mmCIF file of C-alpha atoms in Angstrom:
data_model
loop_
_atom_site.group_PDB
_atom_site.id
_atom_site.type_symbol
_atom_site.label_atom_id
_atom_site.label_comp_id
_atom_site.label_asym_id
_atom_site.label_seq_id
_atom_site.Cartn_x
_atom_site.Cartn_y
_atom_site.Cartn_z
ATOM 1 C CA UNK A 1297 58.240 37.243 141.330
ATOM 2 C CA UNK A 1298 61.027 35.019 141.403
ATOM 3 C CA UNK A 1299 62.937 34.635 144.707
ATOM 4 C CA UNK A 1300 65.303 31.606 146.112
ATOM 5 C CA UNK A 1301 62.782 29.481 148.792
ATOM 6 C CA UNK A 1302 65.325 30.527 151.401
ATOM 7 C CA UNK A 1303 64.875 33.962 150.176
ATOM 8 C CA UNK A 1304 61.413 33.475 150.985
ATOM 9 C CA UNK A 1305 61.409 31.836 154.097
ATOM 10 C CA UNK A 1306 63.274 35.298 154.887
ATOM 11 C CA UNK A 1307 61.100 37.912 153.710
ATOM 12 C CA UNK A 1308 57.622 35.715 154.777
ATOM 13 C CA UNK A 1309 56.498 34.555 158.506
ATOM 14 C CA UNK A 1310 55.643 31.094 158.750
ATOM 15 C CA UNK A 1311 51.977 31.144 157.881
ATOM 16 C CA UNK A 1312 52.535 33.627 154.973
ATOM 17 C CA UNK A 1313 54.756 31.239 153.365
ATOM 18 C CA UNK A 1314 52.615 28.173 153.850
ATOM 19 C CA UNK A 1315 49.745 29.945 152.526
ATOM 20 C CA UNK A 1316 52.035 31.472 149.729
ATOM 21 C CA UNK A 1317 54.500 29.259 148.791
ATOM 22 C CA UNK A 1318 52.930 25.829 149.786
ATOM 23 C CA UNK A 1319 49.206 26.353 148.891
ATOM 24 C CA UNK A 1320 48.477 26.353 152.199
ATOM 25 C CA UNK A 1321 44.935 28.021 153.345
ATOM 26 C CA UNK A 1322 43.768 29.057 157.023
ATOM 27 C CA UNK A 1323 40.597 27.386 158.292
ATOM 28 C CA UNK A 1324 37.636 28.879 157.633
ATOM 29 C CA UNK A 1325 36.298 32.093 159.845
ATOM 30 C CA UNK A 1326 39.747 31.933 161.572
ATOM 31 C CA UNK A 1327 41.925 34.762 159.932
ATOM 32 C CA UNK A 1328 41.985 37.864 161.109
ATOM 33 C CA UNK A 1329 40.651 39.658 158.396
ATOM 34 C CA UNK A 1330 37.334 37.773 158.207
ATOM 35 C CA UNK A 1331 35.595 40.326 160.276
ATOM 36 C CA UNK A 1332 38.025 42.770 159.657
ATOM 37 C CA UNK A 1333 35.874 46.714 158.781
ATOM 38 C CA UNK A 1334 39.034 49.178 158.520
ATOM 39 C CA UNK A 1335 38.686 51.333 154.865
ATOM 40 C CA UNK A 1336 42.019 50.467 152.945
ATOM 41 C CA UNK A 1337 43.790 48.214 150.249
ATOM 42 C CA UNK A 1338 44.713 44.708 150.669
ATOM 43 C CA UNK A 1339 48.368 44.328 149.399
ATOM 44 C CA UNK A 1340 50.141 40.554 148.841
ATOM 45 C CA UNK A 1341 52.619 39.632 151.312
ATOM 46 C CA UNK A 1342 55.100 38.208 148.601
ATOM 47 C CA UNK A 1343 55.275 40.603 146.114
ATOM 48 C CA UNK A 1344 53.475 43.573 147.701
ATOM 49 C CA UNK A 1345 50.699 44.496 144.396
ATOM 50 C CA UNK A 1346 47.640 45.867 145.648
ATOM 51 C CA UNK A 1347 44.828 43.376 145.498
ATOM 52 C CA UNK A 1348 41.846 44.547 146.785
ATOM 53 C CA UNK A 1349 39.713 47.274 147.793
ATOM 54 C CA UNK A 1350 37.641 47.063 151.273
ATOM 55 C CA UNK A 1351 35.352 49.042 149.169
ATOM 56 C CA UNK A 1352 34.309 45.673 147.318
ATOM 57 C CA UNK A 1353 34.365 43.438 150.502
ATOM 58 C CA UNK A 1354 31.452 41.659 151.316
ATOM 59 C CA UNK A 1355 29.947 38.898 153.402
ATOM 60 C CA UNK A 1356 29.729 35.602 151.399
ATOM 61 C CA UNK A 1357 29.462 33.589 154.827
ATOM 62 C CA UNK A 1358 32.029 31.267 153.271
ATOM 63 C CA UNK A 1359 34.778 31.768 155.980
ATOM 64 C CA UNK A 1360 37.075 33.958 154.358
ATOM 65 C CA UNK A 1361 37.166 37.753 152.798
ATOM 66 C CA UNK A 1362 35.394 38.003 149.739
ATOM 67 C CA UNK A 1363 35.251 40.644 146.800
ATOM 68 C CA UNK A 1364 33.430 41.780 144.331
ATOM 69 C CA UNK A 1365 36.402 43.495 142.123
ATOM 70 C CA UNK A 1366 40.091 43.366 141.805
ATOM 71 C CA UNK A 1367 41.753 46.543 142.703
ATOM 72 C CA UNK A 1368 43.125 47.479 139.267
ATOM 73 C CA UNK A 1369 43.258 45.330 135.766
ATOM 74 C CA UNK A 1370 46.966 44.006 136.918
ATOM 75 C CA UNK A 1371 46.250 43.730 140.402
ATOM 76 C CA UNK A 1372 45.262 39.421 139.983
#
């Protein structure tokens, strides 16, 4: 998805787009879906494709949510 970086800075809070945009990444067991148990899909912030299913989340103890399978073929 191609969007001007002001554009982005728009749609995007401050963390999203540092995590997004700038390869940014949250320190480990510090986001707030780490522990996170609610059934549902995880969707990107930029471009809004469903990722993930909580149905394939699991504990790696690595610091951040892990998964066993994408959501669809063209999900990543």
């Amino acid at each position: 998805m191609k969007r001007a970086d002001n554009e982005w800075k728009l749609k995007l809070t401050p963390e999203q787009y540092r995590v997004l945009r700038q390869c940014g990444t949250e320190p480990p067991f510090t986001g707030k879906y780490v522990n996170h148990k609610e059934n549902g899909v995880y969707v990107c912030a930029g471009c809004n494709n469903e990722l993930f299913s909580s149905k394939t989340k699991y504990d790696s103890r690595s610091g951040w949510p892990s998964f066993w399978d994408q959501f669809s073929e063209e999900s990543v």
